CSV table of C-alpha atoms in Angstrom, one decimal:
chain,number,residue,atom,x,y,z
A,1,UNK,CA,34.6,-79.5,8.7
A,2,UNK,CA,34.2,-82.0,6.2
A,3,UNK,CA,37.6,-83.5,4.8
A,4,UNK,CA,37.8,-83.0,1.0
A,5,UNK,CA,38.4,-87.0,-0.4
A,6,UNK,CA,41.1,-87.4,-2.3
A,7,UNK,CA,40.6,-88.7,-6.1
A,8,UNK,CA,43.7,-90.0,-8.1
A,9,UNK,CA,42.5,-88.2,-12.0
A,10,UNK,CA,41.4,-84.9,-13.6
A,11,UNK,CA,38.9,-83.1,-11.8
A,12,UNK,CA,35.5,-83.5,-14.4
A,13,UNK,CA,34.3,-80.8,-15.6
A,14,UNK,CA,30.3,-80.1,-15.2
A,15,UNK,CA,28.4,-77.4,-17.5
A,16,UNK,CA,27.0,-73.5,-15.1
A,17,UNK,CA,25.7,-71.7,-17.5
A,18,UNK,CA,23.8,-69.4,-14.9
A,19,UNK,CA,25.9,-69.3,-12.0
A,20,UNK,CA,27.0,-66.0,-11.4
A,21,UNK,CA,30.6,-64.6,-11.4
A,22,UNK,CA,30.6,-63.7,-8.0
A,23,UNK,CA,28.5,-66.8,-6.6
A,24,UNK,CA,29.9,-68.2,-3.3
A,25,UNK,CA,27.4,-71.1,-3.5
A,26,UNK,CA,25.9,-73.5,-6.7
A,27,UNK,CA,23.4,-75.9,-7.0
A,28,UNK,CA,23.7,-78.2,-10.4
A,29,UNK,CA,20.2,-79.0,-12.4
A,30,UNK,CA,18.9,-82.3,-11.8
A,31,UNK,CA,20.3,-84.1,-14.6
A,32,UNK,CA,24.3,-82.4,-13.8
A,33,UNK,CA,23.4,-83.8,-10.1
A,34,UNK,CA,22.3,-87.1,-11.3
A,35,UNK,CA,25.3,-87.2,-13.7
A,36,UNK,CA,28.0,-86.3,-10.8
A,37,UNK,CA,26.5,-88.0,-8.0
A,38,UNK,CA,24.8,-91.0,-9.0
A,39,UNK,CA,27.0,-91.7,-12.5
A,40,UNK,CA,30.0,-90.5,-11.4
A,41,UNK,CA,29.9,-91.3,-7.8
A,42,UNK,CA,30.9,-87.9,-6.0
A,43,UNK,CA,30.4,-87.0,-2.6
A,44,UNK,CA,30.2,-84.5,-0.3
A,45,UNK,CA,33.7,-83.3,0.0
A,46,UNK,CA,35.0,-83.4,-3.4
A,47,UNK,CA,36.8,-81.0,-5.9
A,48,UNK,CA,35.3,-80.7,-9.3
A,49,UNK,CA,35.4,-78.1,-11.7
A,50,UNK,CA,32.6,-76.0,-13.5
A,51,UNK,CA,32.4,-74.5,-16.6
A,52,UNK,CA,30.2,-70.9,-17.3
A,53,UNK,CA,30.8,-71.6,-21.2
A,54,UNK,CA,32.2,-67.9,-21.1
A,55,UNK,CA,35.3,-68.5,-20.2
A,56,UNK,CA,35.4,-68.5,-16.3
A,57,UNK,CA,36.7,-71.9,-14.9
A,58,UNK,CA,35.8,-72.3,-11.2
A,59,UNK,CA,37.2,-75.2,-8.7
A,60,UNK,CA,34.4,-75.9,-6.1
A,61,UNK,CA,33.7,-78.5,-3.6
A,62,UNK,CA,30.7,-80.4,-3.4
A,63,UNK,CA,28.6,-79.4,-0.1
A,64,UNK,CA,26.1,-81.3,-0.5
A,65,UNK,CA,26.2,-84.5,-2.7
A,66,UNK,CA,22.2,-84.7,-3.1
A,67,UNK,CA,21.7,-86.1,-6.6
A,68,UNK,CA,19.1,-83.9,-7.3
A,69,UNK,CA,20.3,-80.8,-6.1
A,70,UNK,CA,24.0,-81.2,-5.8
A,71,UNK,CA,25.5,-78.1,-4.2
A,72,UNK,CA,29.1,-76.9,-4.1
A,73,UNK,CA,31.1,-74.4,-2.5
A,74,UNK,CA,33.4,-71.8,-5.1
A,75,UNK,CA,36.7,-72.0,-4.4
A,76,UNK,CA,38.9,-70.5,-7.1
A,77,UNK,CA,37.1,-68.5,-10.1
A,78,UNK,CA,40.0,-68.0,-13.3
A,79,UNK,CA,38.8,-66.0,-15.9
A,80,UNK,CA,40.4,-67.9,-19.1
A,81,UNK,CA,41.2,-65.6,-22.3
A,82,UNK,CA,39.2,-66.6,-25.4
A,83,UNK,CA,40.7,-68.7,-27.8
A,84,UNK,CA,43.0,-67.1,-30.6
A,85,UNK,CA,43.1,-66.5,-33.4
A,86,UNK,CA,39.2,-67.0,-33.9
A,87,UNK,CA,38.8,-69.8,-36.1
A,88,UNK,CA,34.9,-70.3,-38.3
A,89,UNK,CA,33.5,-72.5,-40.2
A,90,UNK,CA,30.7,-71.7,-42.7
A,91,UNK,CA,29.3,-75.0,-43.5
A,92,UNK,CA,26.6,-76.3,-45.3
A,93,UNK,CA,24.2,-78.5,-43.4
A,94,UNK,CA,23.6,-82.5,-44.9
A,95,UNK,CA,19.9,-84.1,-44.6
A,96,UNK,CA,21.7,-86.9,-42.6
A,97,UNK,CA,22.0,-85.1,-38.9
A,98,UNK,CA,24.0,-87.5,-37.9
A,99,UNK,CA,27.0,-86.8,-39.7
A,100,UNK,CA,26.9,-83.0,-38.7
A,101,UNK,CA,26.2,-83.8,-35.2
A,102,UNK,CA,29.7,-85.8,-35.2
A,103,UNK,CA,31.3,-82.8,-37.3
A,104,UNK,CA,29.6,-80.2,-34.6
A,105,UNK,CA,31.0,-82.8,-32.0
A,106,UNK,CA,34.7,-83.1,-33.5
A,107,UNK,CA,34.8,-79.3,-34.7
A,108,UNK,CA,34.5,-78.0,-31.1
A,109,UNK,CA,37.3,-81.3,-29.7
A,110,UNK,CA,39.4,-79.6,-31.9
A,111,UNK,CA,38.6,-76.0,-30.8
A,112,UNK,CA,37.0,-74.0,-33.8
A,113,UNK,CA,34.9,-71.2,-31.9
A,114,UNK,CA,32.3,-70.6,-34.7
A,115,UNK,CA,30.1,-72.6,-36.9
A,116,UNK,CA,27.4,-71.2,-39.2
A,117,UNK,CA,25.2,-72.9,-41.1
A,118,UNK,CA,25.3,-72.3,-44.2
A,119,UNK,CA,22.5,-71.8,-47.0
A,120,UNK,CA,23.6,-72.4,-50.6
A,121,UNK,CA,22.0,-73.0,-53.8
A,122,UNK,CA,22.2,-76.8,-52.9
A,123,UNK,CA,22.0,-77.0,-49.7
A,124,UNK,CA,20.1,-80.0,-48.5
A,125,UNK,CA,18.6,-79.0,-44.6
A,126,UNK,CA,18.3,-75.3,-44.2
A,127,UNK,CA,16.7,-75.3,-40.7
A,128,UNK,CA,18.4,-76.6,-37.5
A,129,UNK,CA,17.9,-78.1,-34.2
A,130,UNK,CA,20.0,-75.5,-32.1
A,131,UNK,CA,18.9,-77.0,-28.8
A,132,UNK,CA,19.9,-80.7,-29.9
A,133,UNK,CA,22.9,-79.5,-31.7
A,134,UNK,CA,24.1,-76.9,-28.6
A,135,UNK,CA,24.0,-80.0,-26.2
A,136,UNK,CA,26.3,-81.6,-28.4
A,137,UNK,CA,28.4,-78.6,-28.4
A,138,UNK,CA,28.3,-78.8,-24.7
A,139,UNK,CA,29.3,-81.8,-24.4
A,140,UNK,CA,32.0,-81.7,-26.5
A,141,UNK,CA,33.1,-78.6,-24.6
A,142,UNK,CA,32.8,-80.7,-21.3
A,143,UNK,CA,34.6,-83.8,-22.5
A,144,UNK,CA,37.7,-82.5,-24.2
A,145,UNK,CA,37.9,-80.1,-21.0
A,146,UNK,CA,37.2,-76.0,-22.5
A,147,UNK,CA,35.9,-73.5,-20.7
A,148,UNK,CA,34.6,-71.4,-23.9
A,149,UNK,CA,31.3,-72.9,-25.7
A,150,UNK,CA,31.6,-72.5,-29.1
A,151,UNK,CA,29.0,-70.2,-31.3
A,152,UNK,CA,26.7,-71.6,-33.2
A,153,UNK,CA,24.9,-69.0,-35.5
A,154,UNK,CA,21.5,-68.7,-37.0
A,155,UNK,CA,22.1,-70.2,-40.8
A,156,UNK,CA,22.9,-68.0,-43.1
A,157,UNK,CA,22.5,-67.4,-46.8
A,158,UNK,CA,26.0,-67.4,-48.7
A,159,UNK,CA,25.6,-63.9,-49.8
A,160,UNK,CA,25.7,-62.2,-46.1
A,161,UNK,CA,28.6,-64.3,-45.0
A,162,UNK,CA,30.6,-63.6,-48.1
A,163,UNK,CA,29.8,-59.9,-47.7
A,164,UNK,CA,29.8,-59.3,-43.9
A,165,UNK,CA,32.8,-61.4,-43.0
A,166,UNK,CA,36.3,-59.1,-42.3
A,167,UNK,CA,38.3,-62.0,-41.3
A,168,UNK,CA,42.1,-61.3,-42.0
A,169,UNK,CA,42.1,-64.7,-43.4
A,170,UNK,CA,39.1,-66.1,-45.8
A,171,UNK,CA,39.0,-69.3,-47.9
A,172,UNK,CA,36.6,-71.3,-49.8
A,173,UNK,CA,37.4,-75.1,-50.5
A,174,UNK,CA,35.1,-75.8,-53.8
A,175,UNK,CA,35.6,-78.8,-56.5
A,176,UNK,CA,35.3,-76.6,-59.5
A,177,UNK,CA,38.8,-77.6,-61.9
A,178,UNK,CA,39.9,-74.1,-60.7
A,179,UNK,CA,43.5,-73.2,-59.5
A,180,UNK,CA,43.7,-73.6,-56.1
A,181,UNK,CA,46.3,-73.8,-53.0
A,182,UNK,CA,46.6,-75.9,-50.5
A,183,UNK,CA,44.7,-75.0,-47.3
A,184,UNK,CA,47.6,-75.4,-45.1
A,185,UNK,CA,50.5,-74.0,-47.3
A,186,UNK,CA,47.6,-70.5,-48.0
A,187,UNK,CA,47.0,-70.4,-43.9
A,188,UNK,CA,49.4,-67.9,-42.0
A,189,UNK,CA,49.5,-68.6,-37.9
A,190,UNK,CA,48.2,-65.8,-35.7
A,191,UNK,CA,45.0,-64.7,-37.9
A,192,UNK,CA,41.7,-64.9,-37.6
A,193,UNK,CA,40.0,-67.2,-40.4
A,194,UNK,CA,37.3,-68.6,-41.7
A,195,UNK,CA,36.2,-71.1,-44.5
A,196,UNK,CA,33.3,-71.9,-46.6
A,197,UNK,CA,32.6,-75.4,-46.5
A,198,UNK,CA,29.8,-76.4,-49.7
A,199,UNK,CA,27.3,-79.0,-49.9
A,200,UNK,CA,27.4,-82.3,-51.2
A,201,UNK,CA,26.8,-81.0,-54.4
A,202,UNK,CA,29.4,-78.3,-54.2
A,203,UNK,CA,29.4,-74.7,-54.6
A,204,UNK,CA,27.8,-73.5,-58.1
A,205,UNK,CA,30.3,-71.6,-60.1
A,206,UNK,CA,28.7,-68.6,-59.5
A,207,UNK,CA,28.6,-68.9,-55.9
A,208,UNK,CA,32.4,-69.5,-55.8
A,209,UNK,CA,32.7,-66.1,-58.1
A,210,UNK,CA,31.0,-64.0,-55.3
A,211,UNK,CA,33.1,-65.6,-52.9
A,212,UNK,CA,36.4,-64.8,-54.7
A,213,UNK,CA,34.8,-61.2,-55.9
A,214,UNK,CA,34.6,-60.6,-51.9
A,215,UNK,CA,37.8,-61.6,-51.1
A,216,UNK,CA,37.5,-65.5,-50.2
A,217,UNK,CA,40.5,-67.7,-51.5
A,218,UNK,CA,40.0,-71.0,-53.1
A,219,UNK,CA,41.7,-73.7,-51.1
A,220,UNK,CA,42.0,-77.2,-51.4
A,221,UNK,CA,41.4,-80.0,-48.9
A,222,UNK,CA,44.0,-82.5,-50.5
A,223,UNK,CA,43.7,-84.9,-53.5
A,224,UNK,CA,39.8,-86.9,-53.2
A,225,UNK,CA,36.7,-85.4,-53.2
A,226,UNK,CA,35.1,-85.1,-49.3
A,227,UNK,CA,32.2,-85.4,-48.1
A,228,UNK,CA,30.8,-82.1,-46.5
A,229,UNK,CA,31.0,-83.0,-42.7
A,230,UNK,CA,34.8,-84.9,-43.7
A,231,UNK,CA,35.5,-81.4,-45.3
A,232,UNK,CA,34.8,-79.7,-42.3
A,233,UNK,CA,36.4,-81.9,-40.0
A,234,UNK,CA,39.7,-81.8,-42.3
A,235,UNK,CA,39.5,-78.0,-42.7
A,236,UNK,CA,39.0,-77.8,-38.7
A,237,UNK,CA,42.4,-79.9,-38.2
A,238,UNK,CA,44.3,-78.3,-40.5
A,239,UNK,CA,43.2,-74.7,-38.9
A,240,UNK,CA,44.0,-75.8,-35.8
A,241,UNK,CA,47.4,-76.9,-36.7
A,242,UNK,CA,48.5,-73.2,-37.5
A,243,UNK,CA,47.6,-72.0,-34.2
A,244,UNK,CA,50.7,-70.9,-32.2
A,245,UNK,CA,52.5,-73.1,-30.3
């Protein structure tokens, strides 16, 4: 039997998101294959990890270290509980996708489990590019080592998220010279929230009355004025600081 090398780090991560739960044997896509076997250097014999992106976490061992059509053996399947509280961000999409491609990228290293794109009044790009943006989600996933993929919806208008959400915990952050609270001093630990994050040109004022009217409480983000992906980024660490220890 082949001896299982030993390698002094993590075990990597690599994405499954059709292996079966009760799958014995797996063989990677060409471009996972490549990525372990010819980037990374694995061989036959060697522990690495897989992620289903639905919470189950398995420890394999690689079979058979073609870089094509890497195989590996399941050792250990762990089904991991989904994050919580559930933490989402309704954001409003920029023109520039490369600043919402990093916030998609930073959102999910920091572990917020919904994003939805949100259509405003001013919204600049109301149409996305959910496979380019889910392979960023993927990757993020991969990197800062999850095992749950976060969601990203179908955008949105303002009006059904305002309306449909039931979230224990709702907050808009708006620029309007309204009294607001701070977003971490309005934030209990141990609920599920979400937060409405506007575009660059803000919510209108009547957009942040519907929000209020449904139950959404203005926040703030601290003392200068954000741009849309830096609000969402700040929102997202500040959420994620309230989780339980």
């Amino acid at each position: 039997m082949q001896k299982r090398r030993t390698i002094n780090m993590e075990l990597p991560v690599f994405y499954a998101p059709d292996i079966q739960q009760d799958a014995a044997l797996y063989t990677m896509n060409e471009d996972t294959s490549k990525y372990c076997i010819q980037v990374l250097r694995h061989e036959k014999g060697d522990q690495v990890l897989l992620a289903d992106g639905r919470g189950s976490k398995y420890t394999v061992v690689i079979t058979d270290d073609n870089r094509k059509k890497c195989q590996v053996q399941v050792q250990v399947r762990e089904m991991l509980p989904p994050p919580a509280p559930a933490l989402r961000i309704a954001i409003a999409f920029t023109k520039n996708a490369g600043r919402i491609e990093w916030f998609l990228e930073k959102a999910t290293e920091i572990g917020i489990q919904t994003i939805i794109p949100l259509v405003t009044a001013r919204t600049e790009k109301e149409k996305i590019k959910a496979e380019r943006l889910n392979s960023i989600l993927v990757s993020a996933m991969l990197q800062s080592k999850q095992f749950w993929l976060p969601v990203l919806e179908e955008p949105q208008l303002l009006d059904k998220v305002v309306k449909g959400n039931k979230d224990p915990q709702r907050f808009i952050a708006h620029c309007l010279p309204d009294q607001k609270t701070e977003l971490q001093d309005a934030m209990m630990a141990g609920k599920d929230t979400i937060i409405l994050i506007g575009p660059e040109g803000d919510f209108t004022p009547e957009e942040v009355q519907q929000a209020l009217a449904a139950g959404f409480r203005p926040v703030s983000l601290g003392r200068t004025r954000l741009r849309t992906e830096t609000a969402g980024m700040v929102a997202a660490v500040l959420m994620n600081a309230k989780l339980p220890s």
